[in-house]
Backbone as ProteinMPNN parsed JSONL, in Angstrom:
{"seq_chain_A": "MDAIPIWSRLSALLGAVLFAAGGATMGSMNAGWFGLERDANALFPLLGVGAGLVVVGFARSSLTRRLQEAGWLGRAARYLLVVAPVLLILNAVVEFAIFGTLALAFGLIGLAVVVFRRRLLPPGDRLLVALSAIGSITWNTETLSAFLLVGVGLVWAILSVRLLKAPADVQPSS", "coords_chain_A": {"N_chain_A": [[19.078, 8.688, 43.073], [17.11, 6.095, 41.273], [18.932, 3.296, 39.312], [18.526, 3.22, 36.073], [17.526, 0.739, 34.426], [19.101, -1.288, 31.675], [17.673, -2.451, 29.768], [15.024, -0.929, 29.718], [16.146, 1.504, 28.474], [17.269, 0.579, 26.115], [14.899, -0.452, 25.279], [13.401, 1.953, 24.821], [15.183, 3.119, 22.922], [15.038, 1.675, 20.432], [12.309, 1.262, 20.441], [12.088, 4.39, 19.428], [13.486, 4.184, 17.137], [11.867, 2.658, 15.394], [9.85, 3.799, 15.323], [10.285, 5.931, 13.775], [11.726, 4.936, 11.184], [9.148, 3.813, 10.709], [7.598, 6.23, 10.159], [9.488, 7.314, 7.951], [9.277, 5.296, 5.865], [6.072, 5.518, 5.398], [6.296, 7.811, 4.618], [8.064, 8.056, 2.68], [6.144, 6.604, 1.002], [4.262, 8.125, 0.452], [5.743, 9.96, -1.362], [6.246, 8.499, -3.642], [8.27, 6.71, -3.657], [10.43, 4.477, -4.213], [8.692, 2.554, -5.443], [6.971, 1.98, -3.787], [3.316, 1.334, -2.422], [0.555, 3.558, -1.918], [-0.304, 3.204, 1.586], [-0.787, 4.06, 4.392], [-2.362, 3.146, 6.255], [-1.586, 0.859, 6.837], [0.804, 1.151, 8.506], [0.486, 1.893, 10.805], [0.21, 0.116, 13.211], [3.124, -0.485, 13.34], [3.819, 2.015, 13.969], [2.468, 2.383, 16.663], [3.698, 0.339, 18.052], [6.219, 1.293, 18.054], [5.908, 3.816, 19.362], [5.228, 2.22, 21.765], [7.165, 1.151, 23.051], [8.997, 2.89, 23.311], [7.182, 4.349, 25.694], [7.499, 1.799, 27.582], [10.046, 2.026, 27.866], [10.443, 4.277, 29.402], [8.933, 4.188, 31.492], [10.22, 3.628, 33.891], [11.343, 6.049, 34.715], [12.457, 8.983, 36.155], [11.038, 10.753, 35.169], [8.688, 10.055, 34.761], [7.556, 9.351, 37.088], [7.29, 12.176, 38.043], [5.788, 12.977, 36.404], [3.082, 11.937, 37.416], [2.893, 13.157, 39.806], [2.055, 16.082, 39.075], [0.113, 17.084, 38.966], [-3.381, 17.34, 37.319], [-3.104, 17.742, 34.462], [-0.578, 16.529, 34.262], [-1.415, 13.701, 35.05], [-2.959, 13.126, 32.591], [-1.735, 13.326, 30.613], [0.233, 10.937, 31.007], [-1.604, 8.973, 30.764], [-2.778, 9.135, 28.491], [-0.384, 9.079, 26.961], [0.058, 6.342, 27.419], [-2.276, 5.18, 26.356], [-2.331, 5.886, 23.591], [-0.13, 4.24, 22.004], [-1.732, 1.478, 22.179], [-4.117, 2.226, 20.858], [-2.963, 2.828, 18.499], [-2.174, 0.502, 17.533], [-4.221, -1.026, 17.232], [-5.568, -0.097, 15.127], [-5.141, -1.753, 12.946], [-6.834, -3.499, 13.265], [-9.115, -2.035, 13.647], [-8.886, 0.211, 11.88], [-9.165, 3.043, 12.308], [-7.528, 5.349, 12.64], [-7.202, 7.96, 13.761], [-8.033, 8.441, 16.112], [-5.777, 7.077, 18.07], [-3.958, 8.522, 16.632], [-4.419, 11.149, 17.872], [-4.438, 10.887, 20.61], [-1.753, 10.154, 21.129], [-0.378, 12.57, 19.922], [-2.11, 14.523, 21.943], [-1.095, 13.515, 24.022], [1.593, 14.084, 23.846], [1.329, 16.864, 23.822], [0.472, 17.4, 26.324], [2.291, 16.816, 27.985], [4.421, 18.466, 27.229], [3.859, 20.679, 27.894], [3.782, 20.557, 30.655], [6.055, 20.005, 31.573], [6.915, 22.577, 30.705], [6.068, 24.147, 32.314], [6.569, 23.164, 34.706], [9.158, 22.832, 34.9], [10.431, 20.457, 34.821], [12.187, 19.154, 33.033], [16.038, 19.9, 31.836], [16.413, 22.805, 29.585], [17.302, 22.451, 27.246], [16.166, 19.563, 26.819], [13.256, 20.104, 27.29], [12.893, 21.911, 25.089], [13.229, 19.566, 22.747], [11.288, 18.12, 23.888], [8.928, 19.494, 23.142], [9.114, 20.154, 20.135], [8.538, 17.556, 19.348], [6.147, 17.095, 19.977], [4.958, 19.203, 18.464], [5.738, 17.88, 16.069], [4.209, 15.862, 16.015], [1.522, 16.436, 15.904], [1.471, 17.764, 13.499], [1.51, 16.605, 11.19], [0.874, 14.5, 8.46], [-1.318, 11.532, 6.928], [-1.341, 11.328, 4.254], [0.411, 12.914, 2.967], [3.489, 14.467, 2.115], [4.15, 15.403, 4.446], [4.368, 13.534, 6.424], [7.066, 12.727, 6.863], [7.678, 14.127, 8.921], [7.415, 12.257, 11.203], [9.578, 11.067, 11.34], [11.287, 12.868, 12.289], [10.136, 12.983, 14.758], [10.724, 10.473, 15.726], [13.472, 10.568, 15.897], [13.843, 12.58, 17.595], [12.902, 11.599, 19.828], [14.576, 9.213, 20.36], [17.012, 10.491, 20.919], [16.46, 11.834, 23.29], [16.109, 9.476, 25.038], [18.29, 8.605, 25.138], [19.613, 10.906, 26.722], [17.931, 11.349, 28.739], [17.762, 8.689, 29.977], [19.852, 7.552, 30.873], [22.146, 6.014, 32.916], [23.431, 6.735, 36.04], [26.388, 8.096, 37.137], [27.593, 6.737, 39.159], [26.93, 4.447, 39.119], [27.682, 1.348, 37.798], [27.29, -0.564, 34.937], [25.656, -3.692, 34.721], [27.177, -7.17, 34.523]], "CA_chain_A": [[18.225, 8.26, 41.744], [17.78, 4.891, 40.672], [19.464, 3.416, 37.673], [17.712, 2.689, 34.65], [18.096, -0.909, 33.583], [19.687, -1.255, 30.206], [16.623, -2.788, 28.919], [14.477, 0.17, 29.603], [17.169, 2.333, 27.738], [17.133, -0.508, 24.764], [13.456, -0.49, 24.333], [12.961, 3.373, 24.31], [15.38, 3.402, 21.87], [14.438, 0.671, 19.697], [10.691, 2.219, 19.956], [12.36, 5.53, 18.827], [14.14, 3.597, 15.885], [10.581, 1.828, 14.601], [8.678, 5.105, 14.68], [11.434, 6.882, 12.961], [11.236, 4.069, 10.291], [7.524, 3.979, 10.242], [7.594, 7.556, 9.287], [10.093, 7.409, 6.893], [8.384, 4.117, 4.928], [5.028, 6.579, 5.223], [6.706, 9.237, 3.995], [8.433, 7.434, 1.102], [5.194, 5.893, 0.09], [3.57, 9.097, -0.493], [6.522, 10.841, -2.113], [6.395, 7.414, -4.7], [9.713, 6.39, -3.836], [10.696, 3.106, -4.085], [7.764, 1.626, -5.919], [6.086, 1.482, -2.652], [2.325, 1.735, -2.765], [-0.158, 4.194, -0.864], [-1.172, 2.465, 2.501], [-0.443, 4.622, 5.324], [-3.148, 2.395, 7.202], [-0.59, -0.542, 7.143], [1.842, 1.294, 9.064], [0.116, 2.394, 11.797], [0.761, -0.795, 13.827], [4.585, -0.208, 13.579], [4.025, 3.337, 15.177], [2.134, 1.968, 17.872], [4.718, -0.717, 18.477], [7.605, 2.266, 18.654], [5.554, 4.242, 20.797], [4.962, 1.456, 22.919], [8.643, 0.589, 23.692], [9.325, 4.102, 24.297], [6.633, 4.323, 26.702], [7.734, 1.039, 28.364], [11.235, 2.394, 27.995], [10.361, 5.392, 30.35], [8.119, 3.804, 32.439], [10.617, 3.629, 35.461], [12.085, 6.983, 34.644], [12.273, 9.76, 37.253], [10.048, 11.846, 34.293], [7.213, 9.154, 34.996], [6.96, 9.814, 38.619], [7.263, 13.405, 38.563], [4.282, 13.307, 35.815], [2.173, 11.353, 37.92], [2.846, 14.251, 40.66], [2.051, 17.038, 38.236], [-1.601, 17.582, 38.742], [-4.14, 16.379, 36.094], [-2.689, 17.468, 33.141], [0.508, 15.438, 33.761], [-1.731, 12.608, 34.989], [-3.808, 13.273, 31.622], [-0.578, 13.078, 29.445], [0.867, 10.255, 31.185], [-2.459, 7.982, 30.388], [-2.697, 9.302, 26.82], [0.814, 8.587, 26.171], [0.072, 4.786, 27.375], [-3.434, 4.524, 25.688], [-2.018, 5.853, 22.024], [-0.325, 3.33, 21.375], [-2.495, 0.483, 21.718], [-4.681, 2.433, 19.787], [-2.226, 2.635, 16.97], [-1.701, -0.833, 17.006], [-5.574, -1.765, 17.357], [-6.013, 0.302, 13.987], [-5.097, -3.222, 12.23], [-8.535, -4.111, 13.125], [-10.281, -0.661, 13.608], [-8.782, 0.909, 10.556], [-9.422, 4.422, 12.686], [-6.242, 5.811, 13.189], [-7.513, 8.89, 14.086], [-7.952, 8.122, 17.851], [-4.369, 6.75, 18.213], [-3.05, 9.694, 16.553], [-4.994, 12.353, 18.459], [-4.037, 10.561, 21.832], [-0.511, 10.275, 21.179], [-0.209, 14.497, 19.897], [-2.353, 15.49, 23.002], [-0.195, 13.34, 25.054], [3.005, 14.911, 24.03], [1.187, 18.462, 23.897], [0.056, 17.792, 27.772], [3.624, 16.332, 28.434], [5.174, 19.516, 26.661], [3.296, 21.774, 29.105], [4.033, 20.202, 31.985], [7.529, 19.837, 31.368], [7.475, 23.643, 30.757], [5.674, 24.597, 33.617], [7.315, 22.738, 36.217], [10.77, 22.488, 34.5], [10.965, 19.069, 35.161], [13.551, 18.646, 32.396], [16.576, 21.007, 31.636], [15.503, 23.628, 28.551], [17.295, 22.013, 25.707], [15.115, 18.583, 26.49], [12.136, 20.725, 27.033], [12.751, 21.889, 23.846], [12.782, 18.211, 21.991], [9.82, 17.403, 23.9], [7.851, 20.278, 22.275], [9.323, 19.673, 19.066], [8.109, 16.015, 19.148], [5.056, 17.373, 20.055], [4.593, 20.054, 17.121], [5.601, 16.705, 15.043], [3.043, 14.783, 16.43], [0.14, 17.006, 15.515], [1.391, 18.212, 12.29], [1.581, 15.468, 10.376], [-0.655, 13.953, 7.684], [-0.677, 10.21, 6.653], [-1.397, 11.571, 2.546], [1.07, 13.911, 2.559], [5.107, 14.194, 2.249], [4.608, 15.814, 6.118], [4.547, 12.26, 7.232], [8.284, 12.459, 7.213], [7.974, 14.64, 10.436], [7.555, 11.342, 11.987], [10.97, 10.36, 11.362], [11.944, 13.613, 13.165], [9.506, 12.858, 16.329], [11.493, 9.572, 16.443], [14.594, 10.721, 16.246], [13.769, 13.335, 18.786], [12.623, 10.352, 20.734], [15.421, 8.615, 20.156], [17.807, 11.466, 21.936], [15.734, 11.789, 24.575], [16.046, 8.192, 25.289], [19.709, 8.529, 25.693], [19.766, 11.865, 27.298], [17.121, 11.052, 29.765], [17.607, 7.125, 30.445], [21.471, 7.216, 30.943], [22.59, 5.69, 34.199], [24.268, 7.516, 37.152], [27.743, 8.002, 37.185], [28.527, 6.133, 39.952], [26.304, 2.883, 38.746], [28.126, 0.369, 36.765], [26.171, -1.583, 34.174], [25.59, -5.061, 35.359], [27.446, -7.618, 33.247]], "C_chain_A": [[18.739, 6.662, 41.582], [18.191, 4.444, 39.601], [18.698, 2.856, 36.592], [17.894, 1.473, 33.95], [18.344, -0.614, 32.081], [18.391, -1.878, 29.588], [15.501, -1.655, 28.821], [15.133, 1.208, 28.564], [16.926, 1.617, 26.137], [15.836, -0.365, 24.16], [13.047, 0.914, 23.969], [13.657, 3.494, 22.957], [15.571, 2.552, 20.377], [13.054, 1.079, 19.26], [11.159, 3.6, 19.186], [12.436, 5.285, 17.295], [12.925, 3.26, 14.737], [9.803, 3.134, 14.551], [9.485, 5.821, 13.706], [11.024, 6.134, 11.381], [9.954, 3.959, 9.789], [7.173, 5.074, 9.109], [8.142, 7.775, 8.279], [9.287, 6.681, 5.623], [7.104, 5.016, 4.843], [5.466, 7.465, 4.46], [6.992, 9.25, 2.305], [7.361, 6.576, 0.291], [4.362, 7.078, -0.281], [4.532, 9.997, -1.536], [6.256, 9.711, -3.479], [7.319, 7.008, -4.752], [9.616, 4.715, -3.456], [9.898, 2.057, -4.984], [6.953, 1.381, -4.857], [4.688, 2.158, -2.529], [1.359, 2.75, -1.467], [-0.748, 3.405, 0.365], [-0.547, 2.571, 3.689], [-1.365, 3.647, 6.648], [-2.08, 1.173, 8.198], [0.589, -0.398, 8.23], [1.827, 1.986, 10.52], [0.33, 1.017, 13.238], [2.314, -0.71, 14.392], [4.533, 1.484, 14.281], [3.888, 3.294, 16.382], [3.031, 1.203, 18.456], [6.202, 0.208, 19.091], [7.047, 2.834, 19.763], [5.763, 3.793, 21.543], [5.97, 0.861, 23.896], [8.943, 1.713, 24.218], [8.639, 4.265, 25.409], [6.821, 3.305, 27.606], [9.088, 1.602, 29.021], [11.383, 3.366, 28.988], [9.251, 5.135, 31.522], [8.79, 3.306, 34.016], [11.514, 4.605, 35.512], [11.684, 7.895, 36.156], [10.88, 10.881, 36.8], [8.545, 11.114, 34.833], [6.739, 9.471, 35.797], [6.663, 11.135, 38.9], [6.149, 13.706, 37.651], [3.013, 13.092, 36.672], [1.775, 12.583, 39.401], [2.407, 15.844, 40.237], [0.721, 17.579, 38.08], [-2.273, 16.494, 37.235], [-4.04, 16.254, 34.975], [-1.087, 16.438, 32.905], [0.263, 13.856, 33.956], [-2.335, 11.949, 33.615], [-2.911, 12.524, 30.53], [0.279, 11.552, 29.852], [0.083, 8.736, 30.349], [-2.5, 8.028, 28.986], [-1.602, 8.636, 26.04], [1.237, 6.832, 26.509], [-1.055, 4.602, 26.387], [-3.246, 4.698, 23.848], [-1.038, 4.625, 21.6], [-0.879, 1.834, 21.07], [-3.186, 1.034, 21.119], [-4.364, 2.485, 18.554], [-2.309, 1.587, 16.825], [-3.233, -1.483, 16.92], [-6.081, -1.303, 15.593], [-5.535, -0.811, 12.52], [-6.336, -3.692, 11.917], [-9.141, -3.537, 13.007], [-10.179, -0.457, 12.098], [-9.466, 2.582, 11.037], [-8.631, 4.997, 13.208], [-6.213, 7.036, 13.881], [-7.546, 9.232, 15.98], [-6.362, 8.118, 18.426], [-3.501, 8.0, 17.873], [-3.114, 10.796, 17.595], [-4.508, 12.319, 19.939], [-2.728, 10.76, 21.819], [-0.074, 11.985, 21.03], [-0.737, 14.995, 21.221], [-1.674, 14.904, 24.221], [1.097, 13.91, 25.342], [2.814, 16.319, 24.131], [0.962, 18.582, 25.685], [1.807, 17.696, 28.421], [4.551, 17.633, 28.301], [4.672, 20.725, 27.949], [3.7, 21.586, 30.201], [5.289, 20.128, 32.338], [8.073, 21.351, 31.175], [7.374, 24.381, 31.864], [6.414, 24.331, 34.655], [9.124, 22.484, 35.809], [10.93, 21.367, 35.256], [12.265, 18.504, 34.103], [14.433, 19.91, 32.294], [16.035, 21.628, 29.991], [15.538, 23.095, 27.528], [16.18, 20.297, 25.568], [14.026, 18.853, 26.772], [11.754, 20.949, 25.812], [12.201, 20.791, 22.845], [11.465, 18.019, 22.074], [8.541, 18.312, 22.928], [7.977, 20.217, 21.349], [8.695, 18.374, 18.803], [6.316, 16.446, 19.232], [4.106, 18.503, 18.768], [4.572, 18.878, 16.09], [4.481, 16.174, 15.099], [1.45, 15.313, 15.863], [-0.032, 17.345, 14.134], [1.272, 17.466, 10.987], [0.437, 15.064, 9.579], [-0.274, 12.252, 7.178], [-0.609, 10.224, 4.979], [-0.476, 12.3, 2.099], [2.828, 13.968, 3.041], [5.521, 14.651, 3.988], [4.687, 14.663, 6.901], [6.132, 11.965, 7.48], [8.603, 13.047, 8.519], [8.082, 13.444, 11.483], [8.662, 10.847, 12.409], [11.952, 11.607, 12.451], [11.425, 13.802, 14.398], [10.798, 11.631, 16.603], [12.716, 9.499, 16.872], [15.001, 11.661, 17.683], [13.738, 12.408, 19.954], [13.84, 9.601, 21.154], [16.974, 9.57, 21.064], [17.197, 11.465, 23.282], [16.274, 10.351, 25.625], [17.595, 8.107, 25.815], [19.963, 9.66, 26.682], [19.312, 11.309, 28.716], [17.04, 9.607, 30.767], [19.276, 6.798, 30.646], [21.323, 6.647, 32.562], [23.442, 6.582, 34.897], [25.615, 7.385, 37.124], [28.827, 7.176, 37.942], [28.004, 4.568, 40.185], [27.354, 2.075, 37.584], [27.199, -0.412, 36.249], [26.282, -2.981, 34.813], [26.109, -6.198, 34.172], [26.635, -9.145, 32.991]], "O_chain_A": [[19.842, 6.122, 41.657], [17.883, 5.146, 38.638], [18.372, 1.671, 36.665], [18.463, 1.402, 32.861], [17.755, 0.266, 31.453], [18.311, -1.434, 28.442], [15.06, -1.492, 27.683], [14.329, 1.711, 27.779], [16.433, 2.228, 25.189], [15.593, -0.205, 22.964], [12.412, 1.11, 22.932], [13.035, 3.868, 21.963], [16.239, 2.95, 19.423], [12.674, 1.218, 18.097], [10.455, 3.872, 18.214], [11.787, 5.861, 16.422], [13.0, 3.517, 13.536], [9.116, 3.369, 13.556], [8.893, 6.278, 12.728], [10.224, 6.629, 10.588], [9.681, 4.004, 8.589], [6.76, 5.028, 7.95], [7.52, 8.443, 7.454], [8.799, 7.271, 4.659], [7.135, 5.412, 3.678], [4.771, 7.85, 3.52], [6.586, 9.859, 1.315], [7.583, 5.998, -0.773], [3.751, 7.019, -1.349], [4.014, 10.66, -2.434], [6.027, 10.346, -4.509], [7.68, 6.73, -5.896], [8.93, 4.057, -2.673], [10.331, 0.931, -5.228], [6.136, 0.473, -5.008], [4.662, 3.388, -2.515], [1.55, 2.585, -0.262], [-1.833, 2.886, 0.106], [0.119, 1.658, 4.178], [-0.95, 3.556, 7.803], [-1.906, 0.835, 9.369], [1.2, -1.336, 8.742], [2.761, 2.456, 11.17], [0.679, 1.492, 14.319], [2.646, -0.834, 15.571], [5.372, 1.872, 15.094], [4.634, 3.81, 17.214], [3.171, 1.471, 19.65], [6.934, -0.018, 20.055], [7.412, 2.586, 20.912], [6.447, 4.358, 22.396], [5.825, 0.33, 24.997], [9.173, 1.793, 25.425], [9.373, 4.363, 26.392], [6.359, 3.622, 28.701], [9.307, 1.676, 30.23], [12.485, 3.387, 29.536], [8.877, 5.999, 32.316], [8.182, 2.813, 34.965], [12.518, 4.402, 36.195], [10.857, 7.559, 37.003], [10.097, 11.513, 37.509], [7.543, 11.718, 35.214], [5.594, 9.921, 35.741], [5.906, 11.413, 39.83], [5.455, 14.669, 37.977], [2.066, 13.878, 36.673], [0.649, 12.773, 39.862], [2.45, 16.727, 41.093], [0.334, 18.368, 37.218], [-1.886, 15.538, 36.562], [-4.467, 15.328, 34.285], [-0.645, 15.88, 31.9], [0.971, 12.951, 33.516], [-2.322, 10.739, 33.386], [-3.178, 11.544, 29.833], [0.961, 11.064, 28.951], [0.63, 7.845, 29.699], [-2.272, 7.024, 28.312], [-1.653, 7.962, 25.011], [2.22, 6.209, 26.106], [-0.798, 3.803, 25.487], [-3.775, 3.971, 23.007], [-1.455, 4.035, 20.604], [-0.61, 1.156, 20.079], [-3.251, 0.311, 20.124], [-5.125, 2.278, 17.609], [-2.619, 1.362, 15.655], [-3.268, -2.62, 16.448], [-6.813, -2.035, 14.926], [-5.653, -0.517, 11.33], [-6.829, -4.116, 10.872], [-10.094, -3.878, 12.305], [-11.015, -0.791, 11.258], [-10.151, 3.225, 10.241], [-8.84, 5.301, 14.382], [-5.248, 7.253, 14.614], [-7.103, 10.126, 16.701], [-5.874, 9.025, 19.1], [-2.586, 8.438, 18.571], [-2.115, 11.296, 18.113], [-4.204, 13.356, 20.529], [-2.373, 11.661, 22.58], [0.493, 12.565, 21.956], [-0.04, 15.838, 21.786], [-1.61, 15.526, 25.281], [1.628, 14.172, 26.421], [3.749, 17.058, 24.439], [1.22, 19.623, 26.29], [2.309, 18.501, 29.206], [5.377, 17.86, 29.184], [5.386, 21.407, 28.683], [4.038, 22.573, 30.854], [5.579, 20.2, 33.533], [9.264, 21.604, 31.358], [8.244, 25.097, 32.358], [6.863, 25.171, 35.434], [10.011, 22.004, 36.514], [11.564, 21.375, 36.311], [13.084, 17.631, 34.387], [13.894, 20.981, 32.574], [15.317, 20.912, 29.293], [14.579, 22.977, 26.765], [15.602, 19.954, 24.537], [13.302, 17.871, 26.607], [10.722, 20.512, 25.303], [11.133, 20.887, 22.24], [10.637, 17.831, 21.183], [7.596, 17.874, 22.271], [6.845, 20.165, 20.867], [8.279, 18.308, 17.647], [5.467, 15.989, 18.468], [2.931, 18.456, 18.406], [3.621, 18.776, 15.315], [3.778, 16.05, 14.096], [0.506, 14.604, 15.513], [-1.107, 17.325, 13.534], [0.928, 17.932, 9.9], [-0.737, 15.228, 9.908], [0.884, 11.844, 7.088], [0.024, 9.352, 4.383], [-0.384, 12.453, 0.881], [3.267, 13.568, 4.12], [6.559, 14.435, 4.613], [5.075, 14.772, 8.064], [6.454, 11.044, 8.231], [9.557, 12.661, 9.195], [8.746, 13.593, 12.509], [8.863, 10.307, 13.496], [12.942, 11.352, 13.136], [11.958, 14.585, 15.184], [11.66, 11.784, 17.467], [13.166, 8.799, 17.78], [15.937, 11.566, 18.477], [14.502, 12.503, 20.914], [14.034, 9.41, 22.354], [17.791, 8.955, 21.75], [17.746, 10.963, 24.262], [16.728, 10.421, 26.767], [17.913, 7.538, 26.86], [20.647, 9.283, 27.634], [20.066, 10.922, 29.608], [16.494, 9.46, 31.86], [19.705, 5.653, 30.503], [20.349, 6.944, 33.255], [24.238, 7.225, 34.214], [25.973, 6.208, 37.073], [30.022, 6.94, 37.761], [28.399, 3.744, 41.01], [27.576, 2.6, 36.492], [26.335, -0.943, 36.947], [27.285, -3.17, 35.501], [25.587, -6.185, 33.057], [26.741, -9.726, 31.911]]}, "name": "protein", "num_of_chains": 1, "seq": "MDAIPIWSRLSALLGAVLFAAGGATMGSMNAGWFGLERDANALFPLLGVGAGLVVVGFARSSLTRRLQEAGWLGRAARYLLVVAPVLLILNAVVEFAIFGTLALAFGLIGLAVVVFRRRLLPPGDRLLVALSAIGSITWNTETLSAFLLVGVGLVWAILSVRLLKAPADVQPSS"}
């Protein structure tokens, strides 16, 4: 197995944290905390940048290669997970976030189905992927359910640490 570069691991982890922060901010807006006004659309680009950094972080992972080899659903999931961050970022211009939200949700659902069917990950990691898919489809920009995005981001952070770790025999370069 090729060693995953440190920048890939940091990219995925930073993206997961940004995504969780966007969800926390959106949820706080909906709760009326900290004097924040409701403007969920302003946070979609942050969610897109976070999701995009996670995608970039996983780009060289064996999971990405195995998705490509997992048939049409694996390829579709991979495509949707690449397109979703771009659509979320473009929401700053277009202000129609449903496309990015649905692309991310369906990409994660496809990923969950593939990792379960093909057993591409250990059982605990498959469960985490499924939880992120559920969280990504069940939240709403106008309710406290936006806090589910914090959970999605935290799941991605856990997966980033677990799945993008360097093999034991590889020393990080100085």
